Tab-separated table of C-alpha atoms in Angstrom:
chain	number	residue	atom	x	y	z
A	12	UNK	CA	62.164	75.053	-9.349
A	13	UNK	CA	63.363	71.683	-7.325
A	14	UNK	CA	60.373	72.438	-4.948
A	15	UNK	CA	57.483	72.242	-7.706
A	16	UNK	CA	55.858	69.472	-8.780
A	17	UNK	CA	57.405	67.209	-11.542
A	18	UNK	CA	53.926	68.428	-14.264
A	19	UNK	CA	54.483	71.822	-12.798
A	20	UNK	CA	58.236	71.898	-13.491
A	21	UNK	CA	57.774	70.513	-16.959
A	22	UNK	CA	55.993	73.321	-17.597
A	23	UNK	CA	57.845	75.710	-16.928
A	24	UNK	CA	60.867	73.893	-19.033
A	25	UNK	CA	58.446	74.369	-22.134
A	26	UNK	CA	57.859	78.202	-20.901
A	27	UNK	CA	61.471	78.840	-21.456
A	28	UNK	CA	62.207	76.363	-24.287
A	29	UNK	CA	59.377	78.774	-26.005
A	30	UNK	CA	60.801	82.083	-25.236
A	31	UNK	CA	64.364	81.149	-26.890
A	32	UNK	CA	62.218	79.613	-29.761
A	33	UNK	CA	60.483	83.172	-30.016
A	34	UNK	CA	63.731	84.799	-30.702
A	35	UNK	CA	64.183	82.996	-33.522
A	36	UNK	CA	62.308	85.555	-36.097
A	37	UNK	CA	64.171	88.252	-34.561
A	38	UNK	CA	67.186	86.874	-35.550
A	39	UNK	CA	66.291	85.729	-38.689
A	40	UNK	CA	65.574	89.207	-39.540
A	41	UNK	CA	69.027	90.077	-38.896
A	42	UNK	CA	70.517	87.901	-41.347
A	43	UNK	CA	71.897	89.040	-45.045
A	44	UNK	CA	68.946	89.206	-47.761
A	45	UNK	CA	71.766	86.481	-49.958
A	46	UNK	CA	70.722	83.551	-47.262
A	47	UNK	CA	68.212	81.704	-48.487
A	48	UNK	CA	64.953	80.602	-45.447
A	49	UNK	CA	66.433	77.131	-46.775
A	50	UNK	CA	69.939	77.379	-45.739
A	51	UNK	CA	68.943	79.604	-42.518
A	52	UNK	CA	66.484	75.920	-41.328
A	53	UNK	CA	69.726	73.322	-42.133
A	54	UNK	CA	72.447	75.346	-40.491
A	55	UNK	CA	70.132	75.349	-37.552
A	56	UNK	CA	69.781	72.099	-37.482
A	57	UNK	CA	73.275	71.294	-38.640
A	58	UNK	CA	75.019	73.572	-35.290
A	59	UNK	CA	71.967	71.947	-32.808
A	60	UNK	CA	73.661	68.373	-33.922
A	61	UNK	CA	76.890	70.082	-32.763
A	62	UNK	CA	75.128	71.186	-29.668
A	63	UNK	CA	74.262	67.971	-28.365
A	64	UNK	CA	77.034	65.733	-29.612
A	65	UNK	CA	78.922	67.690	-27.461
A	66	UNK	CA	76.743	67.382	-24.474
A	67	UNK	CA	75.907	63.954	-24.811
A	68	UNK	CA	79.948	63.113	-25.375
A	69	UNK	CA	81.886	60.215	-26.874
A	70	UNK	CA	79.891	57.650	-24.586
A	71	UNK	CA	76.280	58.087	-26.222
A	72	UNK	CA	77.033	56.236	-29.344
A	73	UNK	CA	77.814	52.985	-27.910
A	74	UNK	CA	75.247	53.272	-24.798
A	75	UNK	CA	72.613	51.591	-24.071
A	76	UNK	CA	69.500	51.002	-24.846
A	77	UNK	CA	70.027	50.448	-28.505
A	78	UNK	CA	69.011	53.799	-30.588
A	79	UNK	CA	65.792	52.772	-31.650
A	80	UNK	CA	65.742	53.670	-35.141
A	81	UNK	CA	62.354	53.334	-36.387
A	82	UNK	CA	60.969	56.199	-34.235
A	83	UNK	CA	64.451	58.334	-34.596
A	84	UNK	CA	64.231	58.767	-38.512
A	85	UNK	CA	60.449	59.785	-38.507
A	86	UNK	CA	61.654	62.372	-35.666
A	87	UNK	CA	64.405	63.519	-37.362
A	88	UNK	CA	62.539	63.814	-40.855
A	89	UNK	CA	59.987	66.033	-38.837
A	90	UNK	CA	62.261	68.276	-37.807
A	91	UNK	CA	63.952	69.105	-41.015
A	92	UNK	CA	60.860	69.180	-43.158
A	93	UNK	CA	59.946	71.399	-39.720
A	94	UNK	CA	62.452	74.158	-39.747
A	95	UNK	CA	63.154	74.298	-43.959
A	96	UNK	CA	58.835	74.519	-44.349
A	97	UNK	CA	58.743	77.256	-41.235
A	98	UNK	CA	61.452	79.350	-42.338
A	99	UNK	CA	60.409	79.004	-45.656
A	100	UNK	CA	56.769	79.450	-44.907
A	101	UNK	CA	57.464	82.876	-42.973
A	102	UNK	CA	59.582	83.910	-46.414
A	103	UNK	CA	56.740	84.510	-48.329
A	104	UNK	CA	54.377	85.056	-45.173
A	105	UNK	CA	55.804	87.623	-43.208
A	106	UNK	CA	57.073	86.706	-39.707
A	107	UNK	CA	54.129	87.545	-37.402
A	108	UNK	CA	51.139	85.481	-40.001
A	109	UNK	CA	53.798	83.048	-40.830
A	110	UNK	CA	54.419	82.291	-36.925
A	111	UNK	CA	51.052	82.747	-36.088
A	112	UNK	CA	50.462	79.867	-38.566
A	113	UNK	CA	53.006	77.202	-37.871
A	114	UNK	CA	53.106	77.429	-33.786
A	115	UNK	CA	49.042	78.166	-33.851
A	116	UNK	CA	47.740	75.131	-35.978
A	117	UNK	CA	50.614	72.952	-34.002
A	118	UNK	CA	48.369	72.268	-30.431
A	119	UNK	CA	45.355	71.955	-32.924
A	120	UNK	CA	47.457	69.441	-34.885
A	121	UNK	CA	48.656	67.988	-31.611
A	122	UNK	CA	45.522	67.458	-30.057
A	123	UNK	CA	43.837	65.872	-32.661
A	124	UNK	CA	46.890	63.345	-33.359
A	125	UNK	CA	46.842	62.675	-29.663
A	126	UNK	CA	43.159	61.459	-29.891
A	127	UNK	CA	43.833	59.228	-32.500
A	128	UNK	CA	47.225	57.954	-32.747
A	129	UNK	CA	46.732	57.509	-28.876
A	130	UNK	CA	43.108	57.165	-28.279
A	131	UNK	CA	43.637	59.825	-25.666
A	132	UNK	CA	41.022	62.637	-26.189
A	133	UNK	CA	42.421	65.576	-24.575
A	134	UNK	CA	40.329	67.352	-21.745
A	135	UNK	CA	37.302	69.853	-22.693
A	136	UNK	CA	39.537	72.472	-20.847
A	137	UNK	CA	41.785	71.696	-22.666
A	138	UNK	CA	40.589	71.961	-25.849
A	139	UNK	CA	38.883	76.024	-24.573
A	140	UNK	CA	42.397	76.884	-23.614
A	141	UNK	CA	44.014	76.059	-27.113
A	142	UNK	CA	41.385	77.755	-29.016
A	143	UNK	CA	41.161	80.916	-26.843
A	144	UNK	CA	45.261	80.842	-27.560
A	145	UNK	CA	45.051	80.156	-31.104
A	146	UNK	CA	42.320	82.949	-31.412
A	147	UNK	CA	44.984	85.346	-28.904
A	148	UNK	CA	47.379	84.593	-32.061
A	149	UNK	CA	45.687	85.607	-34.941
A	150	UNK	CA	44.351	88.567	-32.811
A	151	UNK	CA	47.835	89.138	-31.978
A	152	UNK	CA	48.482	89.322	-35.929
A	153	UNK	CA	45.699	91.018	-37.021
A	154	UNK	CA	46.871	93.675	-34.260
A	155	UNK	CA	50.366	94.476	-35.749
A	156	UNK	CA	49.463	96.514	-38.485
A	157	UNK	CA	50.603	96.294	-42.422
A	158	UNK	CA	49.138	94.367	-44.876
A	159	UNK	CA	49.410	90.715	-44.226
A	160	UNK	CA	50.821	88.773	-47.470
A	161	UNK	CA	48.702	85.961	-48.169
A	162	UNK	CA	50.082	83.440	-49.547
A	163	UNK	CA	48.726	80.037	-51.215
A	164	UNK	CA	52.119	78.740	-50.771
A	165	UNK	CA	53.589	80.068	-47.638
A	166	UNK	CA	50.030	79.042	-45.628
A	167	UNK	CA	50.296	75.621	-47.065
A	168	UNK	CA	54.161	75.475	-45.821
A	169	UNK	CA	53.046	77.011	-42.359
A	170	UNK	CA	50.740	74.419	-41.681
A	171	UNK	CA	53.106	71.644	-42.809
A	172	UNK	CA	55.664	73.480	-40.702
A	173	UNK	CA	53.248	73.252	-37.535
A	174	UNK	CA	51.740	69.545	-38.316
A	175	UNK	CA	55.695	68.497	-38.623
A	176	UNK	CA	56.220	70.479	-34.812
A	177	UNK	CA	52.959	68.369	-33.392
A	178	UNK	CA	54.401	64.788	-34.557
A	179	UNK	CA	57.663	65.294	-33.594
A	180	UNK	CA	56.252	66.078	-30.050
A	181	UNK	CA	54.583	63.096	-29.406
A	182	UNK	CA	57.501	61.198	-31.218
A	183	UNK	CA	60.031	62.357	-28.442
A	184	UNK	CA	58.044	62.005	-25.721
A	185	UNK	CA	58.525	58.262	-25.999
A	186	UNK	CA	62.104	58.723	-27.506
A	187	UNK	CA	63.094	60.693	-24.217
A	188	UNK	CA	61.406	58.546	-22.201
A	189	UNK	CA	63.492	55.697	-23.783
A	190	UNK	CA	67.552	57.596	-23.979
A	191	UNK	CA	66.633	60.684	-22.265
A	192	UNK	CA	66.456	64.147	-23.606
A	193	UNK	CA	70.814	64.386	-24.630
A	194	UNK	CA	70.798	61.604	-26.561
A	195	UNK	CA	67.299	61.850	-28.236
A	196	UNK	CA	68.162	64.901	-29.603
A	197	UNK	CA	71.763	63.899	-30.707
A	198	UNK	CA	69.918	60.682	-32.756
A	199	UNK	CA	67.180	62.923	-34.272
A	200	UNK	CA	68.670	66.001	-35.373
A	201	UNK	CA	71.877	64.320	-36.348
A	202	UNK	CA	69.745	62.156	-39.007
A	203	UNK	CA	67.799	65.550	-39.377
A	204	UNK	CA	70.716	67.372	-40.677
A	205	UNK	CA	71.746	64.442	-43.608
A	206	UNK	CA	67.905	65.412	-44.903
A	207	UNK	CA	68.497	69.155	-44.429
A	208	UNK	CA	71.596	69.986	-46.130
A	209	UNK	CA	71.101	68.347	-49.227
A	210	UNK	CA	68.241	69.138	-49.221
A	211	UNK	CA	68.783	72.496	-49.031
A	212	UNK	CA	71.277	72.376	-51.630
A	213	UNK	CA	68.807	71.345	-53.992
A	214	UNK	CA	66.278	74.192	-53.253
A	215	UNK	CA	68.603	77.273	-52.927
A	216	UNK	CA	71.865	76.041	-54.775
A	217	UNK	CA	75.499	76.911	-52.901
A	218	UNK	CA	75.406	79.000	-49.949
A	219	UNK	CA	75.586	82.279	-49.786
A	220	UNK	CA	76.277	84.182	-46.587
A	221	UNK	CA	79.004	86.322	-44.620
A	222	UNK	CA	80.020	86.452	-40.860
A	223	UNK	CA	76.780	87.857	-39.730
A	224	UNK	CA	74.929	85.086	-41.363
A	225	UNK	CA	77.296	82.792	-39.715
A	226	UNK	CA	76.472	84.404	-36.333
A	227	UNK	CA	72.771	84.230	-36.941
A	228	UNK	CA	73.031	80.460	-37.908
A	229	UNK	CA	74.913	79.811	-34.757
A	230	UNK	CA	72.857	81.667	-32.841
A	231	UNK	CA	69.356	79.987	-33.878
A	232	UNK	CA	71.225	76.678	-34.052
A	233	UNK	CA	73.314	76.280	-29.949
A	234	UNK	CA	70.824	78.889	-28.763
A	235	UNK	CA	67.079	79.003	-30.060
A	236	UNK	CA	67.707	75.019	-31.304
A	237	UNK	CA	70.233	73.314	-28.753
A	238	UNK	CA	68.931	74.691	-25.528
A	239	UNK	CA	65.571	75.317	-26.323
A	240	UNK	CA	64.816	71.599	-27.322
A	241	UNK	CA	67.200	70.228	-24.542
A	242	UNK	CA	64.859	72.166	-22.137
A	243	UNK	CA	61.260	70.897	-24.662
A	244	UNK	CA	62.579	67.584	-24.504
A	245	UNK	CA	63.191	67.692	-20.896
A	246	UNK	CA	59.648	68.966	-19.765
A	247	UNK	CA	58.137	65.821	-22.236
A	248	UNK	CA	58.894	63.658	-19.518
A	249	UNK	CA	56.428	65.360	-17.132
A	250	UNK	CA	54.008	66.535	-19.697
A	251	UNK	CA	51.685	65.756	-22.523
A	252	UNK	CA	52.868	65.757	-26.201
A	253	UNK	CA	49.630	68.144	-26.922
A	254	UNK	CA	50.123	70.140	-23.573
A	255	UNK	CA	54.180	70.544	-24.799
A	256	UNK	CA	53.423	71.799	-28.213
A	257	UNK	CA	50.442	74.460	-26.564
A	258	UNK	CA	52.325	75.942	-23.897
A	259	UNK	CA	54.915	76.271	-26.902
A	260	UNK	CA	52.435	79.503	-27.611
A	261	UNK	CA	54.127	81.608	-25.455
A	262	UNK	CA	56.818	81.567	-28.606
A	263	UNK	CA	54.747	84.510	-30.216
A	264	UNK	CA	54.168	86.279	-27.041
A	265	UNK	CA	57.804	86.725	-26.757
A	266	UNK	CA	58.186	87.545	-30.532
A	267	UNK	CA	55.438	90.260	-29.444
A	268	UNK	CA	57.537	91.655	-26.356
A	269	UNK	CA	60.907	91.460	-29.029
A	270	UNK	CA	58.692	93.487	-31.410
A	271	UNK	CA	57.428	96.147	-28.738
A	272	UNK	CA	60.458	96.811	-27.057
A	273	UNK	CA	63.860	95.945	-29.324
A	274	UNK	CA	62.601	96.610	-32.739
A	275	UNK	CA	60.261	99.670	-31.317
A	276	UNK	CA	56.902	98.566	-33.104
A	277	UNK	CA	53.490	100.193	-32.035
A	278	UNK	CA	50.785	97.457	-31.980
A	279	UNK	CA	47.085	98.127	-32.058
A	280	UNK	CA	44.661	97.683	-29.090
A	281	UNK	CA	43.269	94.379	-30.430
A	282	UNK	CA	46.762	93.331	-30.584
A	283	UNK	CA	47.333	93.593	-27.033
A	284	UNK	CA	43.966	91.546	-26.917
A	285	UNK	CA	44.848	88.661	-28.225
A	286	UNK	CA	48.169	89.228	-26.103
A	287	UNK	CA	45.789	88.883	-22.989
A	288	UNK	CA	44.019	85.875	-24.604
A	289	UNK	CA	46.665	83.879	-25.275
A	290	UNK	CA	48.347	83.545	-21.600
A	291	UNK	CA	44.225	83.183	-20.267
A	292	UNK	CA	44.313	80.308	-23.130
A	293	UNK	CA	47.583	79.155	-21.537
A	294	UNK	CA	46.759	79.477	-18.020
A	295	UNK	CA	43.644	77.148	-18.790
A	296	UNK	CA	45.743	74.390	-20.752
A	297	UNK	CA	48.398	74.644	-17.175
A	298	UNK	CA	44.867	74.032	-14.876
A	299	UNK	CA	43.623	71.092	-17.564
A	300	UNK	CA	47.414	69.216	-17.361
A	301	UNK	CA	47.443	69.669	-13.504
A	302	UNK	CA	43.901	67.997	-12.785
A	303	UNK	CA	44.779	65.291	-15.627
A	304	UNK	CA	47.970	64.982	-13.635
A	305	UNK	CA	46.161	64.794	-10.117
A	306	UNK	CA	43.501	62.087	-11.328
């Protein structure tokens, strides 16, 4: 990877960061009906904090530059109302519509944030790639089988969930830019966990788990949290916010693989599709961020 180009690298980073965020469902499957969607999003973000205080170490509280503050709590409020309104969200959803949801509307969200919080309109090619990915998802969905459970409440938490996802994109790319991808993360889901425990205290009263709910909170928390945003964070540096949060697609294509070939589920032919349309959407949004990278 040292030989490709820095946008081409980045990439890549997001490519992985998206395949340990797509075993996320998986796992959350495997945890005990007793722990509630709301304690499942604040552990995760509570044992990511973990994560990268210790990777950043003792000398990131007093480094410099000063933690700038006023872009950290917006970040870190994104990510907990984030992971409680996406775990929540696929509750009453279902995983696959639920997923297809949040990560889908996030590069629509993304794009249309970057064109007017930064007056940069994202590319026409751009734009075809995202909705022929988007469109690969809900194929993708509509492909699975089962009765989808439509929910007022879960598709309004969904799309929170994946408008939370597009902010906090474009929010760390400056952030990283700024401390670096360590020490971003350590400011902004530190201050993300003080909002998600209580918080989820509130919704879902004590918690209630047992070792394997333990396991599955550490796992989605060092694993499918810690690296996955060390490795999202990293890539920001080389790529668009809106180019980050698409390529962040290939999340549900590896939920799709997980579903195929762990959990032994037999998709329909449109499903495999939209499978097809979402890496030709994705292969068009890697052409657009190259040529904007060239020029």
């Amino acid at each position: 990877m040292m030989h490709l180009s820095p946008s081409t690298r980045g990439m890549a980073l997001v490519v992985l960061a998206a395949v340990l965020w797509g075993t996320g469902g998986t796992a959350q499957s495997l945890a005990p009906a007793q722990l509630s969607p709301y304690w499942v999003g604040a552990l995760r973000v509570a044992f990511a904090a973990v994560f990268f205080a210790l990777l950043a170490g003792p000398r990131a509280v007093g480094a410099q530059p000063p933690w700038p503050w006023r872009r950290l709590w917006p970040a870190a409020l994104c990510i907990a109302s984030y992971n409680l309104s996406f775990f929540a969200g696929v509750k009453l959803s279902g995983v696959a519509l639920g997923t297809a949801l949040a990560i889908g509307s996030g590069p629509l969200w993304a794009g249309l944030l970057e064109a007017l919080w930064l007056r940069r309109w994202p590319s026409p090619l751009w734009w075809l790639g995202t909705v022929v990915s988007v469109a690969g998802g809900v194929a993708m969905v509509l492909g699975q089988g089962g009765a989808l459970q439509l929910s007022a409440a879960g598709v309004a938490l969904c799309l929170l969930a994946g408008l939370c996802y597009a902010i906090y994109a474009l929010l760390s790319k400056s952030l990283v830019l700024q401390l670096g991808p360590a020490r971003t993360n350590l400011g902004v889901f530190v201050l993300a966990s003080l909002l998600s425990l209580p918080l989820a205290w509130a919704l879902a009263g004590p918690l209630q788990t047992d070792a394997r709910g333990w396991a599955v909170a550490l796992y989605l928390g060092l694993v499918s949290s810690g690296l996955a945003y060390l490795l999202f964070t990293t890539a920001l540096r080389h790529v668009s916010g809106a180019t980050g949060v698409t390529l962040a697609l290939f999340e549900p294509v590896t939920a799709f693989a997980l579903a195929v070939l762990v959990v032994g589920e037999a998709p329909q032919a449109l499903a495999y599709a939209g499978l097809g349309a979402v890496l030709l959407g994705l292969l068009l949004v890697v052409w657009a961020e190259l040529r904007t990278q060239r020029r």
